[in-house]
Amino acid sequence: MTRNEFYGEVNFDGLIGMTHNYGGLSFGNIASANNKAKPASPKNAAKQGLAKAWHLARLGYKQGILPPQERPFLPILNKLGFNGNNQQLLQHAAQDKRLLANISAASSMWAANAGTISPKYDCKDNKTHFTPANLITNTHRALEAAQTTKMLRTIFCDEARFMVHDPLPNQSLFADEGAANFMRMSKSHGEKGVEIFVYGRDGFESYSGKFPARQTMQSFEAIARNHQINIDKTIFTRQSKQAIDAGAFHNDVVASANENVLFYHEFAFENEEALKREITQKCDFEPVFIRVDNNDVPIEDAIKSYLFNTQILSKPGERMTIIAPMECYETPSVKKFLDELITRNTPIGAVEYVDVRQSMNNGGGPACLRLRVIMDEADIKSIKARVMLDEGLYSDLVNWVDKYYPETLLPEDLGDFSLLENNYAALDELTKIMHLGANFYDFQK
Ligand code: SUG
């Protein structure tokens, strides 16, 4: 690799699907519960997501896009004993609004939950390993795993470079939510790193909390083994129950890492000091800990604003930039913290605010919307699908959204057969725009 070739982080954002709505489906996710049944705007949602991705691409960061899934997802209904043509199947599902909502969620937009990824620099066989998340804690999310696996294998198709595993077994012991509970620290992205797996519960214990702990220790141990990463450079640490009970259903709601920086709320981990010691011992560089005290930013403000669901981005020769949702700008304690942070002597030197409100209202911030993959130029060139965001793809996708997406959507609209037909037509066209091949979606078979 020559020095002027790119190697570093590529952010793949989930393109928001046209059934985006507020279903109130995620127990323990406060925004999802608070916005249940409010009108959503799929068109605005998709455009906000694309605008965020395009903004980052224009700032000079490598940016990719991941296609949405087909929803409402009818194939599951056959397995549940319903019969008939598509229209009849949808009518059956519409008899039970809860079932309809679960098979209709556009939740694959939150690409941080697509899977856990170990960059090749950490893996024995020098391949980048992916484990798609089984997402079994929530029905609407568990439906994503099969298509996510297919999508990752379609995009990261070069088997000499990428290894896409099957999701872990669908058992509570192996409950897995992917990169939302994973952090990696390294001197720079394109070097060996320390992988930090943050679990919410030990799957063999009985867990009782106000809200579910979605990730088990056993799932992450299995992933670390499958990815063949060096155990001396691996850390397993427990998310605090206090954080989960406050609404941090994923670790990326209270902590985030980028290269040598760990940015976290003081209540994020069960044992902060032990974690810091282990990081210091396992990193072959000086880690920087940016701890946010509850006195400065109460955990409720952190969760409401998604201060830690910001994207911390690196560019060679520059201080890091934080991409924060507008809600951080509007939450006084958080705005004050960020204003001060960039004046302090830390690697973070700038903040940019983006509007992803439609997603935020379902508990998905800027960092939830993206899957981080460390790649070099040759890895990127090996991708055959048209997923790397440039001006041409951005404008094709915006036009596509304008052509098909509804302005507003309520949960009760999901049973409308014309919405399903429109979605199939849209996704059919999308597979051509993004060069995803024939039969990418079940309905195309
Ligand atoms: O799994 N919300 C998602 C939000 C995921 C956020 N991702 C990360 N933190 N990385 C979830 O709870 C709500 C859907 C609804 O209620 O309609 C939802 O699935």
Short mmCIF file of C-alpha atoms and ligand atoms in Angstrom, two decimals:
data_model
loop_
_atom_site.label_atom_id
_atom_site.label_comp_id
_atom_site.label_asym_id
_atom_site.label_seq_id
_atom_site.Cartn_x
_atom_site.Cartn_y
_atom_site.Cartn_z
CA MET A 1 0.00 0.00 0.00
CA THR A 2 1.46 3.38 -0.91
CA ARG A 3 1.15 6.15 1.65
CA ASN A 4 -1.06 8.35 -0.51
CA GLU A 5 -3.66 5.61 -0.91
CA PHE A 6 -6.64 5.66 1.41
CA TYR A 7 -6.82 3.38 4.40
CA GLY A 8 -9.05 4.06 7.35
CA GLU A 9 -12.67 4.10 8.38
CA VAL A 10 -15.55 3.90 5.95
CA ASN A 11 -18.98 4.66 7.39
CA PHE A 12 -21.82 2.75 5.75
CA ASP A 13 -25.15 4.41 6.55
CA GLY A 14 -28.44 2.54 6.44
CA LEU A 15 -30.74 4.09 3.85
CA ILE A 16 -34.01 4.67 5.68
CA GLY A 17 -36.84 2.54 4.30
CA MET A 18 -40.24 3.83 3.25
CA THR A 19 -42.16 2.18 6.11
CA HIS A 20 -40.33 4.34 8.68
CA ASN A 21 -42.88 4.88 11.44
CA TYR A 22 -43.17 5.17 15.18
CA GLY A 23 -44.30 1.74 16.34
CA GLY A 24 -43.24 1.99 19.99
CA LEU A 25 -41.65 -1.42 19.55
CA SER A 26 -38.46 -1.23 21.59
CA PHE A 27 -38.99 -1.66 25.31
CA GLY A 28 -36.17 0.13 27.12
CA ASN A 29 -35.70 2.67 24.31
CA ILE A 30 -37.29 5.81 25.73
CA ALA A 31 -37.62 7.76 22.47
CA SER A 32 -39.35 4.81 20.79
CA ALA A 33 -41.88 4.60 23.64
CA ASN A 34 -42.46 8.36 23.85
CA ASN A 35 -43.16 8.76 20.14
CA LYS A 36 -45.38 5.72 19.67
CA ALA A 37 -48.10 6.26 17.05
CA LYS A 38 -47.04 9.82 16.22
CA PRO A 39 -46.99 10.62 12.50
CA ALA A 40 -43.65 9.91 10.85
CA SER A 41 -42.29 11.26 7.59
CA PRO A 42 -40.50 8.54 5.63
CA LYS A 43 -39.53 11.05 2.96
CA ASN A 44 -37.94 13.48 5.41
CA ALA A 45 -36.33 10.64 7.33
CA ALA A 46 -34.61 9.21 4.25
CA LYS A 47 -33.52 12.66 3.10
CA GLN A 48 -32.14 13.55 6.54
CA GLY A 49 -30.13 10.33 6.57
CA LEU A 50 -28.82 10.86 3.05
CA ALA A 51 -27.99 14.51 3.78
CA LYS A 52 -25.96 13.45 6.82
CA ALA A 53 -24.04 10.87 4.79
CA TRP A 54 -23.45 13.28 1.91
CA HIS A 55 -22.33 16.02 4.30
CA LEU A 56 -19.64 13.68 5.67
CA ALA A 57 -18.61 12.63 2.17
CA ARG A 58 -18.19 16.28 1.22
CA LEU A 59 -16.12 16.90 4.34
CA GLY A 60 -13.74 14.28 2.93
CA TYR A 61 -14.73 11.17 4.90
CA LYS A 62 -15.29 7.88 3.07
CA GLN A 63 -18.97 7.12 3.03
CA GLY A 64 -21.05 4.19 1.88
CA ILE A 65 -24.79 3.44 1.83
CA LEU A 66 -26.60 0.20 2.74
CA PRO A 67 -29.97 -0.62 1.13
CA PRO A 68 -33.12 -0.95 3.29
CA GLN A 69 -35.01 -4.23 3.74
CA GLU A 70 -38.38 -5.19 2.27
CA ARG A 71 -41.20 -4.32 4.64
CA PRO A 72 -43.87 -5.32 5.52
CA PHE A 73 -42.00 -8.64 5.47
CA LEU A 74 -44.53 -11.18 4.22
CA PRO A 75 -42.44 -14.39 4.11
CA ILE A 76 -42.64 -14.65 7.90
CA LEU A 77 -46.44 -14.84 7.69
CA ASN A 78 -46.37 -18.14 5.79
CA LYS A 79 -44.30 -19.61 8.59
CA LEU A 80 -46.95 -18.41 11.05
CA GLY A 81 -49.71 -20.35 9.31
CA PHE A 82 -51.20 -17.58 7.18
CA ASN A 83 -51.97 -18.34 3.54
CA GLY A 84 -52.97 -16.54 0.39
CA ASN A 85 -51.57 -14.05 -2.09
CA ASN A 86 -49.68 -10.96 -0.95
CA GLN A 87 -52.81 -8.88 -0.55
CA GLN A 88 -54.47 -11.59 1.56
CA LEU A 89 -51.35 -12.09 3.66
CA LEU A 90 -51.20 -8.39 4.40
CA GLN A 91 -54.90 -8.39 5.30
CA HIS A 92 -54.28 -11.22 7.76
CA ALA A 93 -51.41 -9.36 9.39
CA ALA A 94 -53.45 -6.16 9.55
CA GLN A 95 -55.95 -7.96 11.85
CA ASP A 96 -53.36 -7.62 14.59
CA LYS A 97 -51.82 -4.15 14.65
CA ARG A 98 -48.96 -5.34 16.84
CA LEU A 99 -48.00 -8.09 14.41
CA LEU A 100 -48.28 -5.66 11.50
CA ALA A 101 -46.02 -3.13 13.25
CA ASN A 102 -43.40 -5.79 13.96
CA ILE A 103 -43.19 -7.03 10.38
CA SER A 104 -43.13 -3.47 9.03
CA ALA A 105 -40.40 -1.62 10.98
CA ALA A 106 -37.75 0.14 8.93
CA SER A 107 -35.26 -0.59 11.71
CA SER A 108 -32.49 -1.88 9.44
CA MET A 109 -31.66 1.85 9.04
CA TRP A 110 -29.68 1.54 12.30
CA ALA A 111 -26.71 -0.03 10.63
CA ALA A 112 -24.61 -0.03 13.83
CA ASN A 113 -26.75 -3.06 14.72
CA ALA A 114 -26.08 -4.85 11.43
CA GLY A 115 -23.12 -6.67 12.88
CA THR A 116 -19.80 -6.71 14.70
CA ILE A 117 -16.73 -6.16 12.59
CA SER A 118 -13.11 -6.94 13.34
CA PRO A 119 -10.74 -5.23 10.92
CA LYS A 120 -8.15 -7.43 9.23
CA TYR A 121 -5.37 -5.82 11.26
CA ASP A 122 -6.74 -7.60 14.35
CA CYS A 123 -7.49 -11.00 12.81
CA LYS A 124 -5.14 -13.96 12.51
CA ASP A 125 -6.04 -14.73 8.89
CA ASN A 126 -5.68 -11.07 7.87
CA LYS A 127 -9.31 -10.94 6.66
CA THR A 128 -11.97 -8.50 7.87
CA HIS A 129 -14.52 -10.53 9.83
CA PHE A 130 -18.23 -9.70 10.08
CA THR A 131 -20.83 -11.35 12.32
CA PRO A 132 -24.34 -10.15 11.48
CA ALA A 133 -26.26 -9.50 14.69
CA ASN A 134 -29.15 -11.86 15.50
CA LEU A 135 -31.00 -9.01 17.29
CA ILE A 136 -33.19 -11.55 19.08
CA THR A 137 -34.29 -9.29 21.94
CA ASN A 138 -36.89 -7.54 19.76
CA THR A 139 -39.05 -9.36 17.20
CA HIS A 140 -39.06 -6.51 14.69
CA ARG A 141 -35.26 -6.40 14.76
CA ALA A 142 -34.70 -10.17 14.72
CA LEU A 143 -36.37 -10.19 11.29
CA GLU A 144 -33.39 -8.25 9.93
CA ALA A 145 -30.65 -10.82 10.43
CA ALA A 146 -31.14 -13.04 7.37
CA GLN A 147 -31.31 -10.20 4.85
CA THR A 148 -28.47 -8.36 6.61
CA THR A 149 -26.29 -11.46 6.17
CA LYS A 150 -27.19 -11.60 2.50
CA MET A 151 -26.52 -7.88 2.08
CA LEU A 152 -23.09 -8.06 3.74
CA ARG A 153 -22.15 -11.04 1.56
CA THR A 154 -23.32 -9.18 -1.55
CA ILE A 155 -21.35 -6.03 -0.77
CA PHE A 156 -18.26 -7.48 0.87
CA CYS A 157 -18.09 -10.23 -1.72
CA ASP A 158 -14.36 -10.78 -2.07
CA GLU A 159 -13.78 -13.86 0.06
CA ALA A 160 -10.04 -13.37 -0.03
CA ARG A 161 -10.58 -10.13 1.91
CA PHE A 162 -13.81 -10.47 3.86
CA MET A 163 -15.36 -13.24 5.94
CA VAL A 164 -19.07 -12.82 6.66
CA HIS A 165 -20.08 -15.36 9.30
CA ASP A 166 -23.62 -16.57 9.99
CA PRO A 167 -25.40 -14.78 12.85
CA LEU A 168 -25.04 -16.49 16.23
CA PRO A 169 -27.69 -19.09 17.24
CA ASN A 170 -31.11 -17.58 18.01
CA GLN A 171 -30.99 -18.23 21.73
CA SER A 172 -31.15 -15.83 24.61
CA LEU A 173 -27.67 -16.94 25.72
CA PHE A 174 -26.28 -15.55 22.45
CA ALA A 175 -28.34 -12.36 22.20
CA ASP A 176 -26.32 -10.02 20.00
CA GLU A 177 -26.83 -6.40 18.87
CA GLY A 178 -23.65 -5.91 16.85
CA ALA A 179 -21.33 -2.92 16.70
CA ALA A 180 -23.57 -0.77 18.92
CA ASN A 181 -21.92 -2.55 21.84
CA PHE A 182 -18.44 -2.75 20.36
CA MET A 183 -15.57 -0.30 20.52
CA ARG A 184 -12.08 -0.41 19.11
CA MET A 185 -9.05 1.57 20.10
CA SER A 186 -5.90 1.86 17.99
CA LYS A 187 -3.17 4.37 17.40
CA SER A 188 -4.69 4.97 14.00
CA HIS A 189 -7.49 3.12 12.21
CA GLY A 190 -5.26 1.18 9.84
CA GLU A 191 -3.25 -0.55 12.57
CA LYS A 192 -3.68 -3.37 15.04
CA GLY A 193 -6.15 -2.39 17.73
CA VAL A 194 -7.68 -3.39 21.03
CA GLU A 195 -11.26 -4.61 20.63
CA ILE A 196 -13.63 -3.81 23.47
CA PHE A 197 -16.83 -5.84 23.76
CA VAL A 198 -19.41 -4.31 26.08
CA TYR A 199 -22.11 -6.73 27.22
CA GLY A 200 -25.17 -6.03 29.33
CA ARG A 201 -25.57 -9.41 31.00
CA ASP A 202 -23.96 -12.77 31.58
CA GLY A 203 -26.32 -15.08 29.71
CA PHE A 204 -26.10 -17.76 32.39
CA GLU A 205 -27.29 -15.43 35.16
CA SER A 206 -30.90 -14.52 35.69
CA TYR A 207 -31.12 -10.85 34.84
CA SER A 208 -33.64 -8.55 36.39
CA GLY A 209 -33.63 -4.89 35.57
CA LYS A 210 -36.12 -2.20 34.70
CA PHE A 211 -35.28 -2.73 31.01
CA PRO A 212 -33.76 -5.67 29.09
CA ALA A 213 -30.00 -6.07 28.68
CA ARG A 214 -29.76 -6.92 25.02
CA GLN A 215 -26.18 -8.20 24.73
CA THR A 216 -24.65 -11.21 26.46
CA MET A 217 -21.06 -11.90 27.38
CA GLN A 218 -21.33 -15.31 25.72
CA SER A 219 -22.30 -13.81 22.35
CA PHE A 220 -19.25 -11.60 22.33
CA GLU A 221 -16.94 -14.39 23.45
CA ALA A 222 -18.17 -16.45 20.50
CA ILE A 223 -17.66 -13.55 18.10
CA ALA A 224 -14.11 -12.95 19.34
CA ARG A 225 -13.31 -16.64 18.78
CA ASN A 226 -14.89 -16.72 15.32
CA HIS A 227 -13.06 -13.55 14.29
CA GLN A 228 -9.73 -15.07 15.37
CA ILE A 229 -8.65 -11.97 17.20
CA ASN A 230 -5.72 -11.90 19.60
CA ILE A 231 -7.06 -12.50 23.09
CA ASP A 232 -4.26 -10.31 24.52
CA LYS A 233 -5.78 -7.41 22.62
CA THR A 234 -9.38 -8.13 23.58
CA ILE A 235 -11.43 -6.72 26.44
CA PHE A 236 -14.83 -7.84 27.69
CA THR A 237 -16.49 -5.36 29.98
CA ARG A 238 -19.94 -4.97 31.42
CA GLN A 239 -22.28 -2.07 30.75
CA SER A 240 -23.72 -0.73 34.00
CA LYS A 241 -27.25 -1.71 34.91
CA GLN A 242 -27.73 1.90 35.95
CA ALA A 243 -27.14 3.00 32.35
CA ILE A 244 -29.47 0.35 30.92
CA ASP A 245 -32.16 1.28 33.43
CA ALA A 246 -31.76 4.95 32.49
CA GLY A 247 -32.49 4.04 28.84
CA ALA A 248 -29.07 3.17 27.40
CA PHE A 249 -30.30 0.06 25.58
CA HIS A 250 -26.99 -0.03 23.67
CA ASN A 251 -23.55 0.96 24.91
CA ASP A 252 -23.22 3.50 22.06
CA VAL A 253 -25.81 5.62 23.88
CA VAL A 254 -23.31 6.21 26.73
CA ALA A 255 -19.83 5.60 25.28
CA SER A 256 -17.87 5.76 22.06
CA ALA A 257 -14.27 5.17 20.98
CA ASN A 258 -12.26 6.45 18.08
CA GLU A 259 -8.61 5.59 17.59
CA ASN A 260 -6.82 6.54 20.85
CA VAL A 261 -9.90 8.20 22.45
CA LEU A 262 -12.48 6.69 24.76
CA PHE A 263 -15.36 9.11 25.30
CA TYR A 264 -17.86 7.98 27.95
CA HIS A 265 -20.30 8.91 30.67
CA GLU A 266 -19.23 8.17 34.21
CA PHE A 267 -22.19 5.79 34.64
CA ALA A 268 -21.51 3.84 31.42
CA PHE A 269 -19.59 0.85 32.78
CA GLU A 270 -19.98 -1.49 35.72
CA ASN A 271 -16.30 -1.12 36.58
CA GLU A 272 -14.78 2.00 35.05
CA GLU A 273 -11.41 1.80 36.81
CA ALA A 274 -10.80 -1.84 35.86
CA LEU A 275 -11.68 -1.05 32.25
CA LYS A 276 -9.29 1.91 32.13
CA ARG A 277 -6.50 -0.20 33.61
CA GLU A 278 -7.02 -2.95 31.08
CA ILE A 279 -7.11 -0.52 28.17
CA THR A 280 -3.92 1.16 29.37
CA GLN A 281 -2.21 -2.18 29.75
CA LYS A 282 -3.32 -3.63 26.39
CA CYS A 283 -2.82 -0.57 24.18
CA ASP A 284 0.67 0.02 22.83
CA PHE A 285 -0.04 3.78 22.75
CA GLU A 286 -1.24 6.33 25.29
CA PRO A 287 -5.06 6.13 25.48
CA VAL A 288 -6.99 9.35 26.05
CA PHE A 289 -9.99 9.04 28.38
CA ILE A 290 -12.64 11.72 28.02
CA ARG A 291 -14.93 11.08 30.94
CA VAL A 292 -18.15 13.06 31.26
CA ASP A 293 -19.24 13.57 34.87
CA ASN A 294 -22.88 13.27 35.79
CA ASN A 295 -22.60 16.69 37.45
CA ASP A 296 -21.77 18.25 34.09
CA VAL A 297 -24.11 16.19 31.92
CA PRO A 298 -26.74 14.22 33.86
CA ILE A 299 -27.28 10.79 32.34
CA GLU A 300 -30.86 11.76 31.41
CA ASP A 301 -29.50 14.65 29.30
CA ALA A 302 -26.91 12.37 27.70
CA ILE A 303 -29.62 9.90 26.71
CA LYS A 304 -32.10 12.53 25.57
CA SER A 305 -29.51 14.35 23.44
CA TYR A 306 -27.45 11.32 22.32
CA LEU A 307 -24.18 13.05 23.23
CA PHE A 308 -22.35 9.71 22.99
CA ASN A 309 -24.12 8.61 19.84
CA THR A 310 -22.12 11.21 18.01
CA GLN A 311 -19.70 10.11 15.34
CA ILE A 312 -16.09 10.90 16.17
CA LEU A 313 -14.22 11.10 12.89
CA SER A 314 -10.53 11.21 12.06
CA LYS A 315 -8.69 12.77 9.16
CA PRO A 316 -4.91 12.53 8.81
CA GLY A 317 -3.12 15.55 10.22
CA GLU A 318 -6.23 17.08 11.79
CA ARG A 319 -7.89 16.97 15.19
CA MET A 320 -10.99 14.78 15.31
CA THR A 321 -14.48 16.10 14.53
CA ILE A 322 -17.62 15.15 16.43
CA ILE A 323 -20.81 14.84 14.38
CA ALA A 324 -23.64 15.48 16.83
CA PRO A 325 -27.41 15.52 16.43
CA MET A 326 -29.24 18.86 16.74
CA GLU A 327 -30.63 17.59 20.05
CA CYS A 328 -27.12 18.10 21.52
CA TYR A 329 -27.22 21.74 20.43
CA GLU A 330 -30.62 22.13 22.08
CA THR A 331 -29.74 20.49 25.42
CA PRO A 332 -28.00 23.22 27.47
CA SER A 333 -25.73 20.98 29.58
CA VAL A 334 -24.59 19.09 26.50
CA LYS A 335 -24.05 22.19 24.36
CA LYS A 336 -21.96 23.71 27.15
CA PHE A 337 -19.92 20.52 27.45
CA LEU A 338 -19.25 20.33 23.70
CA ASP A 339 -18.37 24.04 23.47
CA GLU A 340 -15.77 23.52 26.18
CA LEU A 341 -14.53 20.17 24.89
CA ILE A 342 -13.21 21.58 21.64
CA THR A 343 -11.22 24.25 23.51
CA ARG A 344 -9.58 21.65 25.75
CA ASN A 345 -6.33 19.88 25.05
CA THR A 346 -7.84 16.63 23.69
CA PRO A 347 -7.69 15.01 20.24
CA ILE A 348 -11.22 16.34 19.51
CA GLY A 349 -11.14 19.77 17.87
CA ALA A 350 -14.50 20.46 16.20
CA VAL A 351 -18.24 19.79 16.46
CA GLU A 352 -20.74 19.73 13.61
CA TYR A 353 -24.48 19.42 14.20
CA VAL A 354 -26.74 17.41 11.88
CA ASP A 355 -30.52 17.01 11.72
CA VAL A 356 -31.54 13.35 11.94
CA ARG A 357 -34.66 13.99 14.00
CA GLN A 358 -36.87 11.44 12.28
CA SER A 359 -34.46 8.70 13.34
CA MET A 360 -33.71 10.26 16.74
CA ASN A 361 -37.42 10.05 17.57
CA ASN A 362 -37.04 6.26 17.43
CA GLY A 363 -33.84 6.30 19.50
CA GLY A 364 -31.40 6.27 16.58
CA GLY A 365 -28.67 8.92 16.47
CA PRO A 366 -25.92 9.66 13.94
CA ALA A 367 -23.77 6.76 15.19
CA CYS A 368 -26.68 4.29 15.15
CA LEU A 369 -27.24 5.03 11.49
CA ARG A 370 -23.79 3.91 10.45
CA LEU A 371 -21.68 0.75 10.34
CA ARG A 372 -17.95 1.35 10.64
CA VAL A 373 -15.66 -0.73 8.42
CA ILE A 374 -11.91 -0.19 8.37
CA MET A 375 -10.74 -0.59 4.78
CA ASP A 376 -7.94 0.23 2.39
CA GLU A 377 -8.16 1.31 -1.22
CA ALA A 378 -8.00 -2.26 -2.56
CA ASP A 379 -10.78 -3.38 -0.19
CA ILE A 380 -12.97 -0.57 -1.48
CA LYS A 381 -12.17 -1.43 -5.10
CA SER A 382 -13.20 -5.04 -4.49
CA ILE A 383 -16.81 -3.95 -3.84
CA LYS A 384 -18.94 -4.48 -6.94
CA ALA A 385 -22.21 -2.98 -5.71
CA ARG A 386 -22.70 0.75 -6.15
CA VAL A 387 -22.61 1.69 -2.49
CA MET A 388 -19.80 4.24 -2.19
CA LEU A 389 -21.44 7.64 -1.95
CA ASP A 390 -20.48 10.17 -4.59
CA GLU A 391 -22.43 13.01 -6.12
CA GLY A 392 -24.00 10.71 -8.74
CA LEU A 393 -25.26 8.13 -6.25
CA TYR A 394 -26.43 10.83 -3.84
CA SER A 395 -28.54 12.51 -6.50
CA ASP A 396 -29.91 9.19 -7.80
CA LEU A 397 -30.96 8.21 -4.28
CA VAL A 398 -32.57 11.57 -3.49
CA ASN A 399 -34.54 11.39 -6.76
CA TRP A 400 -35.54 7.83 -5.95
CA VAL A 401 -36.81 8.87 -2.51
CA ASP A 402 -38.73 11.78 -4.04
CA LYS A 403 -40.35 9.48 -6.57
CA TYR A 404 -41.59 6.81 -4.17
CA TYR A 405 -41.64 7.82 -0.50
CA PRO A 406 -44.77 8.98 1.33
CA GLU A 407 -44.66 12.37 3.05
CA THR A 408 -46.27 11.02 6.21
CA LEU A 409 -47.02 7.62 7.67
CA LEU A 410 -48.96 6.36 10.68
CA PRO A 411 -48.78 2.80 12.03
CA GLU A 412 -52.33 2.14 10.76
CA ASP A 413 -51.24 2.94 7.17
CA LEU A 414 -48.93 -0.10 7.15
CA GLY A 415 -51.78 -2.43 6.16
CA ASP A 416 -52.37 -0.51 2.94
CA PHE A 417 -51.62 -2.82 0.01
CA SER A 418 -50.71 0.06 -2.28
CA LEU A 419 -47.88 1.00 0.09
CA LEU A 420 -46.52 -2.55 -0.20
CA GLU A 421 -46.77 -2.52 -3.99
CA ASN A 422 -45.11 0.87 -4.11
CA ASN A 423 -42.31 -0.40 -1.86
CA TYR A 424 -41.71 -3.43 -4.08
CA ALA A 425 -41.51 -1.19 -7.16
CA ALA A 426 -39.14 1.17 -5.35
CA LEU A 427 -36.85 -1.60 -4.09
CA ASP A 428 -36.83 -3.22 -7.54
CA GLU A 429 -35.53 0.05 -8.94
CA LEU A 430 -33.09 0.45 -6.06
CA THR A 431 -31.44 -2.90 -6.77
CA LYS A 432 -30.68 -1.53 -10.24
CA ILE A 433 -29.44 1.85 -8.96
CA MET A 434 -27.15 0.17 -6.43
CA HIS A 435 -26.15 -2.80 -8.65
CA LEU A 436 -27.26 -5.37 -6.09
CA GLY A 437 -27.97 -8.14 -8.60
CA ALA A 438 -31.15 -10.05 -9.38
CA ASN A 439 -33.04 -11.68 -6.49
CA PHE A 440 -31.57 -9.44 -3.80
CA TYR A 441 -34.94 -9.27 -2.05
CA ASP A 442 -37.26 -12.19 -1.26
CA PHE A 443 -40.12 -10.63 -3.20
CA GLN A 444 -37.96 -10.66 -6.35
CA LYS A 445 -37.78 -14.46 -6.42
O1 SUG B 1 -33.16 -1.11 18.40
N1 SUG B 1 -35.27 1.57 17.59
C1 SUG B 1 -33.94 0.97 17.55
C2 SUG B 1 -32.87 2.02 17.69
C3 SUG B 1 -31.51 1.45 17.45
C4 SUG B 1 -30.42 2.41 17.79
N2 SUG B 1 -29.15 1.87 17.49
C5 SUG B 1 -28.04 2.06 18.22
N3 SUG B 1 -28.09 2.56 19.43
N4 SUG B 1 -26.91 1.72 17.70
C6 SUG B 1 -33.81 -0.09 18.65
O2 SUG B 1 -34.34 0.12 19.75
C7 SUG B 1 -37.68 1.57 17.37
C8 SUG B 1 -38.68 1.14 16.34
C9 SUG B 1 -40.07 1.56 16.64
O3 SUG B 1 -40.44 1.68 17.80
O4 SUG B 1 -40.83 1.79 15.68
C10 SUG B 1 -36.33 0.89 17.23
O5 SUG B 1 -36.28 -0.26 16.80
#
